[in-house]
Short mmCIF file of C-alpha atoms and ligand atoms in Angstrom, two decimals:
data_model
loop_
_atom_site.label_atom_id
_atom_site.label_comp_id
_atom_site.label_asym_id
_atom_site.label_seq_id
_atom_site.Cartn_x
_atom_site.Cartn_y
_atom_site.Cartn_z
CA MET A 1 -22.09 37.07 -3.47
CA HIS A 2 -24.22 34.24 -2.16
CA LYS A 3 -22.24 31.40 -0.63
CA VAL A 4 -22.92 27.77 -1.40
CA VAL A 5 -21.56 24.80 0.52
CA ILE A 6 -21.03 21.70 -1.57
CA PRO A 7 -20.41 18.36 0.06
CA ILE A 8 -18.16 16.06 -1.95
CA GLY A 9 -18.14 12.47 -0.82
CA PRO A 10 -17.96 10.29 1.27
CA GLN A 11 -19.21 8.36 -1.74
CA HIS A 12 -18.54 10.20 -4.93
CA PRO A 13 -18.05 8.94 -8.47
CA ALA A 14 -14.94 11.06 -8.99
CA LEU A 15 -13.15 9.77 -5.92
CA LYS A 16 -11.61 6.37 -5.63
CA GLU A 17 -11.77 6.19 -1.87
CA PRO A 18 -14.42 7.16 0.63
CA GLU A 19 -13.39 10.56 1.88
CA SER A 20 -15.45 13.62 2.48
CA PHE A 21 -14.81 17.25 1.63
CA SER A 22 -16.89 20.28 2.21
CA VAL A 23 -16.30 23.17 -0.16
CA THR A 24 -17.69 26.64 0.39
CA LEU A 25 -18.11 28.42 -2.91
CA SER A 26 -18.82 31.93 -3.99
CA GLY A 27 -19.70 31.52 -7.62
CA GLU A 28 -17.01 29.27 -9.01
CA LYS A 29 -14.47 30.41 -6.48
CA ILE A 30 -13.51 28.29 -3.48
CA MET A 31 -13.77 30.26 -0.24
CA LYS A 32 -13.14 27.46 2.18
CA PHE A 33 -12.13 23.85 1.89
CA SER A 34 -12.24 21.32 4.65
CA ALA A 35 -11.55 17.61 4.61
CA ARG A 36 -13.18 15.15 6.90
CA LEU A 37 -11.20 11.97 7.34
CA GLY A 38 -12.30 8.80 9.04
CA TYR A 39 -14.49 7.02 6.54
CA ASN A 40 -11.87 4.40 5.93
CA HIS A 41 -10.96 3.75 9.52
CA ARG A 42 -10.11 0.08 9.96
CA GLY A 43 -8.68 0.04 13.47
CA ILE A 44 -5.34 -1.31 12.29
CA GLU A 45 -3.34 0.17 15.15
CA LYS A 46 -5.53 -1.52 17.71
CA ALA A 47 -5.50 -4.75 15.73
CA CYS A 48 -1.68 -4.66 15.80
CA GLU A 49 -1.74 -4.76 19.59
CA GLU A 50 -3.73 -7.96 19.53
CA ARG A 51 -1.42 -9.80 17.17
CA THR A 52 2.14 -11.00 17.34
CA TYR A 53 4.94 -9.05 15.70
CA ILE A 54 5.20 -11.49 12.84
CA GLN A 55 1.47 -11.24 12.13
CA ASP A 56 1.69 -7.47 12.30
CA VAL A 57 4.16 -7.43 9.42
CA TYR A 58 1.34 -8.60 7.14
CA LEU A 59 -1.18 -6.34 8.76
CA THR A 60 0.94 -3.19 8.35
CA GLU A 61 1.68 -4.25 4.80
CA ARG A 62 -2.03 -3.91 4.17
CA ILE A 63 -2.32 -0.35 5.47
CA CYS A 64 -1.81 0.78 1.91
CA GLY A 65 -2.27 -1.08 -1.34
CA ILE A 66 0.28 0.99 -3.22
CA CYS A 67 3.04 1.67 -0.74
CA SER A 68 2.59 -1.63 1.08
CA HIS A 69 6.33 -2.25 1.24
CA SER A 70 6.86 1.20 2.76
CA HIS A 71 4.62 0.46 5.69
CA SER A 72 5.90 -3.02 6.37
CA THR A 73 9.53 -1.88 6.14
CA CYS A 74 8.82 1.04 8.42
CA PHE A 75 7.25 -1.28 10.94
CA VAL A 76 9.94 -3.98 10.89
CA GLN A 77 12.65 -1.33 11.15
CA ALA A 78 11.15 -0.10 14.39
CA VAL A 79 10.81 -3.63 15.80
CA GLU A 80 14.34 -4.54 14.76
CA GLU A 81 15.67 -1.42 16.40
CA ILE A 82 14.04 -2.33 19.72
CA ALA A 83 15.29 -5.90 19.45
CA GLY A 84 18.76 -4.62 18.61
CA ALA A 85 18.95 -6.92 15.60
CA ASP A 86 21.78 -6.48 13.15
CA ILE A 87 20.18 -7.03 9.76
CA PRO A 88 22.35 -8.68 7.09
CA LYS A 89 23.54 -6.35 4.34
CA ARG A 90 22.01 -8.39 1.56
CA ALA A 91 18.59 -8.16 3.18
CA LEU A 92 18.92 -4.38 3.45
CA TYR A 93 19.82 -4.18 -0.23
CA ILE A 94 16.82 -6.27 -1.21
CA ARG A 95 14.54 -4.09 0.90
CA THR A 96 15.90 -1.02 -0.82
CA LEU A 97 15.47 -2.63 -4.22
CA VAL A 98 11.82 -3.49 -3.63
CA GLY A 99 11.22 -0.07 -2.07
CA GLU A 100 12.55 1.68 -5.16
CA LEU A 101 10.62 -0.58 -7.54
CA GLU A 102 7.57 0.37 -5.54
CA ARG A 103 8.39 4.04 -6.01
CA ILE A 104 8.53 3.52 -9.78
CA HIS A 105 5.13 1.91 -9.92
CA SER A 106 3.63 4.47 -7.58
CA HIS A 107 4.99 7.48 -9.51
CA LEU A 108 3.95 6.06 -12.88
CA LEU A 109 0.53 5.39 -11.43
CA TRP A 110 0.35 8.96 -10.19
CA LEU A 111 1.39 10.36 -13.56
CA GLY A 112 -1.47 8.48 -15.18
CA VAL A 113 -3.99 9.59 -12.56
CA ALA A 114 -2.86 13.20 -12.89
CA GLY A 115 -3.30 12.96 -16.65
CA HIS A 116 -6.75 11.51 -16.15
CA GLU A 117 -7.79 14.29 -13.74
CA VAL A 118 -7.00 16.96 -16.31
CA GLY A 119 -8.62 15.06 -19.15
CA PHE A 120 -5.39 13.81 -20.70
CA ASP A 121 -6.38 10.16 -20.78
CA THR A 122 -3.84 9.30 -23.45
CA LEU A 123 -1.15 9.85 -20.84
CA LEU A 124 -3.01 7.56 -18.44
CA MET A 125 -3.14 4.74 -20.96
CA TYR A 126 0.54 4.88 -21.83
CA THR A 127 1.95 5.37 -18.33
CA TRP A 128 -0.13 2.50 -17.04
CA ARG A 129 0.96 0.30 -19.89
CA ASP A 130 4.58 1.05 -19.04
CA ARG A 131 3.88 0.53 -15.38
CA GLU A 132 3.21 -3.11 -16.19
CA VAL A 133 6.94 -3.51 -16.83
CA VAL A 134 7.73 -2.78 -13.20
CA MET A 135 4.73 -4.75 -11.96
CA ASP A 136 6.02 -7.80 -13.80
CA ILE A 137 9.43 -7.32 -12.22
CA LEU A 138 7.88 -7.10 -8.76
CA ALA A 139 5.84 -10.23 -9.44
CA MET A 140 8.93 -12.06 -10.62
CA LEU A 141 10.96 -11.03 -7.57
CA THR A 142 8.43 -11.44 -4.81
CA GLY A 143 5.74 -13.66 -6.30
CA ASN A 144 2.91 -11.15 -6.29
CA ARG A 145 2.09 -7.84 -7.93
CA VAL A 146 0.85 -6.17 -4.78
CA ASN A 147 1.55 -6.90 -1.12
CA TYR A 148 4.94 -8.33 -1.93
CA GLY A 149 5.40 -10.00 1.45
CA ILE A 150 9.15 -9.61 1.16
CA ASN A 151 9.78 -8.37 4.69
CA THR A 152 10.02 -10.38 7.82
CA ILE A 153 11.36 -9.40 11.20
CA GLY A 154 15.10 -9.83 10.86
CA GLY A 155 15.46 -9.62 7.11
CA VAL A 156 13.74 -10.57 3.88
CA ARG A 157 11.98 -13.71 2.75
CA ARG A 158 13.21 -14.05 -0.79
CA ASP A 159 16.52 -13.78 -2.57
CA VAL A 160 17.36 -12.05 -5.83
CA THR A 161 19.12 -14.31 -8.32
CA ALA A 162 21.67 -13.15 -10.86
CA GLU A 163 19.18 -13.79 -13.65
CA GLN A 164 16.56 -11.67 -11.94
CA GLY A 165 19.18 -8.96 -11.55
CA LYS A 166 19.72 -8.98 -15.31
CA ALA A 167 15.99 -8.82 -15.99
CA ILE A 168 15.72 -5.84 -13.63
CA LEU A 169 18.53 -3.99 -15.38
CA LYS A 170 16.88 -4.60 -18.72
CA ALA A 171 13.56 -3.32 -17.41
CA MET A 172 15.31 -0.22 -16.07
CA ASP A 173 16.59 0.58 -19.57
CA THR A 174 13.09 0.29 -21.02
CA LEU A 175 11.62 2.41 -18.25
CA GLU A 176 14.32 5.04 -18.49
CA GLU A 177 13.64 5.46 -22.18
CA ARG A 178 9.92 5.80 -21.49
CA THR A 179 10.46 8.23 -18.62
CA ASN A 180 12.61 10.41 -20.82
CA TYR A 181 9.76 10.41 -23.28
CA TYR A 182 7.35 11.52 -20.54
CA ILE A 183 9.73 14.26 -19.49
CA GLN A 184 9.63 15.47 -23.07
CA ILE A 185 5.84 15.40 -22.98
CA ALA A 186 5.73 17.21 -19.65
CA THR A 187 8.05 19.96 -20.82
CA LYS A 188 6.74 20.39 -24.37
CA GLU A 189 3.03 19.62 -24.43
CA THR A 190 1.42 23.03 -24.06
CA THR A 191 -2.01 21.77 -23.01
CA LEU A 192 -0.47 19.98 -20.05
CA ILE A 193 1.84 22.83 -19.07
CA GLN A 194 -0.90 25.43 -19.21
CA ARG A 195 -3.38 23.27 -17.32
CA LEU A 196 -0.96 22.53 -14.48
CA SER A 197 1.02 25.76 -14.17
CA GLY A 198 -0.04 28.07 -11.39
CA VAL A 199 -2.60 25.54 -10.14
CA GLY A 200 -2.46 24.50 -6.51
CA LEU A 201 0.17 27.00 -5.45
CA LEU A 202 1.94 26.27 -2.20
CA SER A 203 4.72 28.64 -1.29
CA ASN A 204 7.91 27.42 0.30
CA LYS A 205 6.93 29.14 3.55
CA ASP A 206 3.52 27.49 3.66
CA ALA A 207 4.96 24.09 2.80
CA LEU A 208 7.28 24.37 5.80
CA LYS A 209 4.62 25.78 8.07
CA LEU A 210 2.06 23.11 7.22
CA GLY A 211 4.60 20.34 7.46
CA ALA A 212 4.29 19.04 3.90
CA VAL A 213 6.32 15.96 3.04
CA GLY A 214 7.56 14.13 -0.01
CA PRO A 215 7.17 15.38 -3.58
CA THR A 216 4.56 17.91 -2.41
CA ALA A 217 7.17 19.60 -0.23
CA ARG A 218 10.03 19.14 -2.67
CA ALA A 219 8.06 20.83 -5.44
CA SER A 220 7.87 23.89 -3.17
CA GLY A 221 11.61 23.96 -2.81
CA VAL A 222 11.82 22.12 0.51
CA ASP A 223 14.97 20.04 0.22
CA ARG A 224 14.01 17.11 2.41
CA ASP A 225 14.26 13.40 1.84
CA VAL A 226 14.54 10.80 4.58
CA ARG A 227 16.60 8.58 2.29
CA ARG A 228 19.36 11.14 2.34
CA ASP A 229 18.79 12.91 5.66
CA ASP A 230 18.37 9.85 7.85
CA PRO A 231 19.46 6.91 5.70
CA TYR A 232 17.88 3.55 6.42
CA ALA A 233 18.27 0.20 4.64
CA ALA A 234 21.06 0.57 2.06
CA TYR A 235 20.55 4.23 1.13
CA ALA A 236 23.76 5.35 2.80
CA GLU A 237 25.68 3.33 0.23
CA VAL A 238 24.10 4.58 -2.96
CA LYS A 239 24.45 7.92 -4.69
CA PHE A 240 21.42 9.86 -5.79
CA LYS A 241 20.14 13.40 -6.07
CA VAL A 242 17.15 14.72 -4.18
CA ILE A 243 14.97 16.37 -6.80
CA THR A 244 13.47 19.72 -5.87
CA ASP A 245 11.62 22.30 -7.89
CA ASN A 246 10.57 25.89 -7.44
CA HIS A 247 7.40 26.01 -9.48
CA ASN A 248 5.38 25.49 -6.26
CA ASP A 249 2.43 24.21 -8.29
CA VAL A 250 1.05 20.98 -9.72
CA TYR A 251 3.37 21.32 -12.69
CA GLY A 252 6.33 21.39 -10.30
CA ARG A 253 5.02 18.30 -8.53
CA THR A 254 4.88 16.52 -11.88
CA LEU A 255 8.47 17.48 -12.67
CA VAL A 256 9.66 16.33 -9.25
CA ARG A 257 8.05 12.94 -9.65
CA VAL A 258 9.34 12.23 -13.14
CA GLY A 259 12.76 13.51 -12.03
CA GLU A 260 12.67 11.14 -9.09
CA LEU A 261 11.94 8.28 -11.44
CA LEU A 262 15.24 8.84 -13.22
CA GLU A 263 17.07 8.91 -9.88
CA THR A 264 15.36 5.70 -8.87
CA TYR A 265 16.67 3.91 -11.96
CA LYS A 266 20.15 5.04 -10.95
CA ILE A 267 19.67 3.72 -7.41
CA ILE A 268 18.44 0.37 -8.66
CA ARG A 269 21.39 -0.05 -11.00
CA GLN A 270 23.79 0.64 -8.14
CA ILE A 271 21.93 -1.74 -5.84
CA ILE A 272 22.11 -4.59 -8.35
CA LYS A 273 25.80 -3.92 -8.96
CA LYS A 274 26.80 -3.61 -5.33
CA MET A 275 24.56 -6.23 -3.74
CA PRO A 276 26.75 -8.16 -1.29
CA GLU A 277 26.54 -11.90 -0.77
CA GLY A 278 25.36 -13.24 2.55
CA PRO A 279 22.41 -14.49 4.54
CA LEU A 280 18.92 -13.08 4.14
CA THR A 281 17.75 -13.15 7.72
CA VAL A 282 19.03 -12.98 11.24
CA LYS A 283 17.16 -14.65 14.02
CA VAL A 284 15.08 -12.30 16.13
CA PRO A 285 13.39 -13.71 19.22
CA ARG A 286 9.60 -13.85 19.19
CA LYS A 287 9.47 -11.89 22.41
CA ILE A 288 10.73 -8.38 21.82
CA PRO A 289 12.29 -6.75 24.91
CA ALA A 290 10.54 -3.74 26.37
CA GLY A 291 11.37 -0.51 24.61
CA GLU A 292 10.17 1.93 22.03
CA ALA A 293 11.30 3.14 18.65
CA VAL A 294 10.31 5.53 15.92
CA SER A 295 11.08 4.57 12.38
CA ARG A 296 11.08 6.86 9.35
CA TYR A 297 10.78 5.84 5.73
CA GLU A 298 10.57 7.87 2.54
CA ALA A 299 7.49 6.40 0.92
CA PRO A 300 6.60 7.48 -2.64
CA ARG A 301 4.16 10.00 -1.14
CA GLY A 302 6.53 11.33 1.48
CA GLU A 303 7.79 10.54 4.91
CA ASP A 304 6.07 7.64 6.59
CA MET A 305 6.48 7.19 10.32
CA HIS A 306 5.81 4.27 12.64
CA TYR A 307 6.09 4.26 16.39
CA VAL A 308 6.28 0.92 18.14
CA LYS A 309 6.28 0.33 21.88
CA SER A 310 7.02 -3.14 23.17
CA ASN A 311 6.52 -4.65 26.60
CA GLY A 312 8.60 -7.79 26.54
CA THR A 313 5.86 -10.02 25.17
CA GLU A 314 5.16 -11.37 21.70
CA LYS A 315 2.74 -8.56 20.98
CA PRO A 316 3.40 -4.83 20.78
CA ASP A 317 2.00 -2.52 23.40
CA ARG A 318 1.30 0.28 20.96
CA VAL A 319 1.75 0.87 17.26
CA LYS A 320 1.24 4.31 15.81
CA VAL A 321 1.25 5.05 12.10
CA ARG A 322 1.60 8.49 10.53
CA ALA A 323 1.10 8.04 6.80
CA PRO A 324 2.40 10.75 4.44
CA THR A 325 -1.06 11.86 3.34
CA LEU A 326 -1.92 12.95 6.87
CA ALA A 327 0.99 15.38 6.71
CA ASN A 328 -0.01 16.63 3.28
CA ILE A 329 -3.78 16.92 3.56
CA GLN A 330 -3.60 20.24 5.40
CA THR A 331 -1.80 21.81 2.47
CA VAL A 332 -4.75 21.17 0.16
CA ALA A 333 -6.91 23.78 1.90
CA LYS A 334 -4.14 26.33 1.37
CA MET A 335 -3.64 25.34 -2.26
CA LEU A 336 -7.33 25.72 -3.03
CA GLU A 337 -7.87 29.08 -1.36
CA ASP A 338 -9.44 31.48 -3.87
CA ARG A 339 -9.09 29.00 -6.70
CA GLN A 340 -11.64 27.68 -9.16
CA LEU A 341 -13.76 24.65 -8.30
CA ALA A 342 -12.56 22.98 -11.50
CA ASP A 343 -9.03 22.83 -10.07
CA LEU A 344 -10.13 20.78 -7.09
CA PRO A 345 -9.69 17.26 -8.53
CA ILE A 346 -6.18 17.80 -9.83
CA VAL A 347 -5.04 19.72 -6.75
CA ILE A 348 -6.19 16.91 -4.47
CA ALA A 349 -4.73 14.31 -6.81
CA ALA A 350 -1.42 16.19 -6.91
CA ILE A 351 -0.56 15.37 -3.31
CA ASP A 352 -1.06 11.75 -4.38
CA PRO A 353 -3.43 11.15 -1.48
CA CYS A 354 -4.10 7.81 0.07
CA PHE A 355 -6.95 8.10 2.49
CA SER A 356 -7.11 4.58 3.73
CA CYS A 357 -3.51 4.99 4.94
CA THR A 358 -4.43 8.20 6.65
CA ASP A 359 -7.50 7.13 8.55
CA ARG A 360 -6.11 6.21 11.90
CA LEU A 361 -8.80 7.64 14.12
CA THR A 362 -12.47 8.42 14.16
CA GLY A 363 -14.03 10.69 16.71
CA ILE A 364 -17.79 10.36 16.99
CA ARG A 365 -19.96 13.12 18.29
CA HIS A 366 -23.55 13.47 19.29
CA ALA A 367 -25.38 15.07 16.43
CA GLY A 368 -27.89 16.63 18.81
CA LYS A 369 -27.57 18.93 21.79
CA ARG A 370 -24.32 17.71 23.25
CA SER A 371 -22.51 18.50 20.05
CA LYS A 372 -19.27 19.25 21.85
CA SER A 373 -18.95 15.94 23.68
CA VAL A 374 -16.98 13.13 22.13
CA LEU A 375 -18.39 9.66 22.58
CA LYS A 376 -16.28 6.94 24.13
CA TRP A 377 -16.41 3.38 22.83
CA GLU A 378 -18.67 2.06 25.62
CA GLU A 379 -21.04 5.01 25.28
CA LEU A 380 -21.23 4.51 21.55
CA HIS A 381 -21.96 0.84 22.02
CA ALA A 382 -24.75 1.51 24.50
CA TYR A 383 -26.06 4.33 22.34
CA SER A 384 -26.28 2.17 19.25
CA ILE A 385 -28.14 -0.61 21.07
CA ARG A 386 -30.58 1.92 22.49
CA HIS A 387 -31.01 3.61 19.13
CA TYR A 388 -31.84 0.39 17.31
CA ARG A 389 -34.14 -0.82 20.06
CA GLU A 390 -36.13 2.38 19.76
CA HIS A 391 -36.46 1.57 16.08
CA GLY A 392 -37.66 -1.93 16.78
CA ILE A 393 -34.46 -3.82 16.08
CA ASP A 394 -33.03 -6.03 18.80
CA PHE A 395 -29.53 -7.21 18.17
CA ALA A 396 -29.58 -9.86 20.86
CA GLU A 397 -32.23 -11.72 18.87
CA LEU A 398 -30.49 -11.12 15.57
CA ASN A 399 -27.18 -12.31 16.93
CA LYS A 400 -28.74 -15.56 18.05
CA LYS A 401 -30.29 -16.09 14.64
CA MET A 402 -27.06 -15.24 12.90
CA ARG A 403 -25.07 -17.70 14.99
CA LYS A 404 -27.55 -20.40 14.12
CA ALA A 405 -27.40 -19.57 10.42
CA LEU A 406 -23.63 -19.62 10.40
CA LYS A 407 -23.42 -23.03 12.02
CA MET B 1 9.26 23.12 -29.58
CA ILE B 2 6.30 23.70 -27.34
CA ARG B 3 3.12 22.59 -29.03
CA PRO B 4 -0.01 20.53 -28.43
CA GLY B 5 -0.48 16.98 -29.67
CA LYS B 6 2.97 15.82 -28.58
CA MET B 7 1.76 12.27 -28.08
CA LEU B 8 -0.06 12.05 -31.38
CA LYS B 9 2.67 10.15 -33.19
CA GLN B 10 2.75 7.47 -30.54
CA VAL B 11 -1.02 7.18 -30.51
CA LEU B 12 -1.17 6.71 -34.28
CA GLU B 13 1.60 4.13 -34.17
CA SER B 14 -0.32 2.17 -31.57
CA VAL B 15 -3.27 1.75 -33.90
CA PHE B 16 -1.27 -0.84 -35.80
CA LYS B 17 0.04 -2.67 -32.74
CA LYS B 18 -1.37 -5.63 -30.88
CA PRO B 19 -3.30 -4.79 -27.69
CA ALA B 20 -1.06 -4.45 -24.63
CA THR B 21 -3.52 -6.36 -22.47
CA THR B 22 -3.62 -10.15 -22.13
CA GLU B 23 -6.66 -12.11 -23.15
CA TYR B 24 -7.43 -13.66 -19.80
CA PRO B 25 -9.58 -15.77 -19.25
CA LEU B 26 -9.45 -16.95 -22.88
CA VAL B 27 -5.72 -17.39 -22.54
CA LYS B 28 -4.72 -18.90 -19.23
CA ALA B 29 -2.56 -16.66 -17.07
CA ARG B 30 0.68 -18.14 -15.78
CA MET B 31 1.73 -16.95 -12.36
CA PRO B 32 5.38 -16.31 -11.47
CA ASP B 33 7.36 -19.17 -9.94
CA ASN B 34 7.31 -17.96 -6.35
CA PHE B 35 3.68 -16.91 -6.48
CA ARG B 36 1.82 -17.26 -3.21
CA GLY B 37 -1.41 -18.99 -4.17
CA LYS B 38 -3.49 -21.73 -2.64
CA ILE B 39 -1.71 -23.54 0.19
CA VAL B 40 -1.49 -27.33 0.04
CA PHE B 41 -0.75 -29.65 2.94
CA HIS B 42 1.42 -32.79 2.98
CA PRO B 43 0.12 -34.79 5.97
CA GLU B 44 2.97 -37.30 6.04
CA ARG B 45 5.46 -34.55 6.93
CA CYS B 46 3.44 -32.76 9.61
CA ILE B 47 4.45 -33.27 13.24
CA GLY B 48 1.64 -31.21 14.71
CA CYS B 49 3.73 -28.43 16.23
CA ARG B 50 1.08 -25.88 15.21
CA LEU B 51 3.61 -23.14 14.51
CA CYS B 52 1.72 -22.42 11.32
CA MET B 53 -1.47 -21.76 13.29
CA LYS B 54 0.39 -19.52 15.69
CA ASP B 55 1.88 -17.33 12.98
CA CYS B 56 -1.03 -17.17 10.55
CA PRO B 57 -2.13 -13.51 10.54
CA SER B 58 -5.73 -14.29 9.72
CA GLY B 59 -6.47 -17.50 11.60
CA ALA B 60 -7.13 -19.31 8.35
CA ILE B 61 -5.33 -22.54 9.08
CA GLU B 62 -6.18 -25.25 11.57
CA ILE B 63 -4.24 -28.43 12.29
CA ARG B 64 -6.25 -31.18 13.98
CA LYS B 65 -4.98 -34.35 15.52
CA VAL B 66 -6.93 -37.33 14.17
CA GLY B 67 -4.84 -40.20 15.44
CA GLU B 68 -1.43 -41.22 16.67
CA LYS B 69 0.95 -38.88 14.82
CA LYS B 70 -1.76 -38.15 12.30
CA PHE B 71 -2.88 -34.66 11.53
CA GLU B 72 -5.36 -33.16 9.18
CA CYS B 73 -5.40 -29.58 8.05
CA GLU B 74 -8.24 -27.22 7.32
CA ILE B 75 -7.66 -24.01 5.43
CA ASP B 76 -10.33 -21.40 5.03
CA LEU B 77 -9.62 -19.98 1.59
CA GLY B 78 -11.91 -17.07 2.33
CA LYS B 79 -9.88 -16.00 5.34
CA CYS B 80 -6.43 -16.76 3.96
CA ILE B 81 -4.53 -13.70 2.76
CA TYR B 82 -2.02 -15.80 0.81
CA CYS B 83 1.00 -14.46 2.62
CA ALA B 84 2.62 -17.92 2.86
CA GLN B 85 3.87 -17.19 6.37
CA CYS B 86 2.68 -20.67 7.36
CA VAL B 87 4.96 -22.12 4.68
CA ASP B 88 7.90 -20.20 6.16
CA SER B 89 6.97 -21.11 9.72
CA CYS B 90 6.70 -24.84 9.09
CA LEU B 91 10.04 -26.46 9.83
CA LYS B 92 8.98 -29.75 8.25
CA LYS B 93 7.97 -28.37 4.87
CA ALA B 94 4.48 -29.78 5.30
CA LEU B 95 2.87 -26.75 3.71
CA GLU B 96 3.47 -25.47 0.23
CA ALA B 97 2.27 -22.45 -1.71
CA THR B 98 1.04 -23.29 -5.19
CA ARG B 99 0.43 -21.18 -8.27
CA GLU B 100 -3.28 -21.85 -8.14
CA PHE B 101 -5.25 -18.63 -7.93
CA GLU B 102 -8.69 -19.20 -9.45
CA LEU B 103 -10.33 -20.03 -6.16
CA ALA B 104 -13.69 -18.30 -6.36
CA VAL B 105 -16.73 -20.48 -5.65
CA LEU B 106 -20.44 -19.80 -5.49
CA ASP B 107 -21.01 -21.63 -2.23
CA ARG B 108 -19.26 -20.13 0.75
CA LYS B 109 -18.95 -23.49 2.47
CA LYS B 110 -16.72 -24.71 -0.33
CA LEU B 111 -14.08 -22.21 0.72
CA LYS B 112 -13.20 -24.44 3.65
CA VAL B 113 -10.76 -27.02 2.37
CA THR B 114 -9.73 -30.01 4.45
CA TYR B 115 -6.68 -32.09 3.69
CA ASN B 116 -7.19 -35.62 4.93
CA ALA B 117 -4.53 -37.06 7.26
CA GLU B 118 -4.26 -40.38 5.41
CA THR B 119 -4.58 -39.55 1.78
CA GLY B 120 -3.90 -35.85 1.74
CA GLU B 121 -6.87 -35.51 -0.55
CA VAL B 122 -9.01 -32.46 -0.46
CA SER B 123 -12.56 -32.54 0.74
CA LYS B 124 -14.57 -29.42 0.59
CA GLY B 125 -17.17 -28.19 3.00
S1 SF4 C 1 4.03 -25.91 11.21
FE1 SF4 C 1 4.17 -27.63 9.78
S2 SF4 C 1 4.63 -29.38 11.06
FE2 SF4 C 1 3.89 -27.78 12.43
S3 SF4 C 1 1.68 -28.16 12.59
FE3 SF4 C 1 1.96 -26.69 10.92
S4 SF4 C 1 2.07 -27.95 9.09
FE4 SF4 C 1 2.40 -29.33 10.82
S1 SF4 C 2 -0.98 -18.19 3.60
FE1 SF4 C 2 -0.96 -16.75 5.33
S2 SF4 C 2 -3.11 -16.39 5.76
FE2 SF4 C 2 -3.04 -18.21 4.48
S3 SF4 C 2 -3.03 -19.92 5.92
FE3 SF4 C 2 -0.89 -19.44 5.47
S4 SF4 C 2 -0.26 -17.98 7.07
FE4 SF4 C 2 -2.50 -18.09 7.09
#
């Protein structure tokens, strides 16, 4: 049959972020799927090198709008490890608390988006309404709904009062009741089960081979969770189950996420009960001694990894971020092999992608003859000036004008 | 029992409920107590150490010496990311995060807010 290549994105009404896919179709069937990342590249890693550690906390927090706490915690953990700081217990508990609250809001958000992608908008409306409960709790605790700004190098910036603890426990009861309701929906609503079952299959072997992480891996029976395998913050002191599933499809990924929600409520209850008294921060010098560290964190989407290298100054030498979506994006091609085009939105949505987290690098190539050569920064700069000059635009002039206008 | 329309009951019940959304801007929204909104400056407390400028992630704050032990402060509300790190960094409690959040203006110049060293009053532009 005749093959058709369809470009989806980088700007596409169905996608919430600029990312680009190219899908080769034979009829309705997907023959080949490839993703092209890089449209959301913001140069955060480089920007980290030019700022002090304390400024970087806020910068890494803004890598992702949903798992902002994951990234900032991952970063401060690495810095604290290099500095050899002993973080107070209470601070670790508060970090864990905010991290788990973030997981609740992220998973409820995902459930709604998944519903939306399969045309079940009723589910979207209700999960997002219930998500407000946890958003209000986060706002109460940290001041803001997103970008909580709770982390600082050496601890946390805000305390949790006894009253707030009570409000959290109450919210957990409400959310648990609602989650149980969604579990009922997920296991009894035939339209949902039939739409999600067998879609986006990823066998256990493939999940391991492609290095899937988080709920995507756990729904293919890969029993991995950084919180249990390499405990950070206060996870060593709380009891919880790692939810896995053997459906290997989008339905399994749904079950894993709602199952994880119930575990999260358990963790939060234990955290509130066990939270020790004590200081919130320990003093960490502004200059971090030379060294390097890798920090792992189980973000809602899977394992997040930060690498920090210091050189004895106030600014890091190198910061490297591996967001969970980068580990999961390769699995999408496998999941979509020989599947229908109509499954594409939900299969992509099922890994809970976050492309702005993922875009750490852009390689730029000559579109013409030298298609194999990758352009370096200086070459690109010179090329762009030449290109625009040929088209009658001189930036030197424009820059002068702009400077004048801005004055 | 496995059947479609599992959420129907809830949907029908909701018809008779009040909307879940708030009626902002008709009803004013109240921000939580430790909200990080617009930063205000108390000139009488400032000693000009400039720690706030050093730690600000976005270069939004500037402390200028205008006289003997007198400092004025300029905050670019367009650059500020409302992290309140400057508030934490200041040892003299000269900066404070407020609950004010409706900061949009039509003229970009108005985003630059200067707190006078004498009166502490705000002058824009
Ligand atoms: S940190 Fe405080 S005292 Fe120091 S310059 Fe800034 S506002 Fe003034
Ligand atoms: S709130 Fe943050 S961004 Fe704004 S002036 Fe203070 S330190 Fe700078």
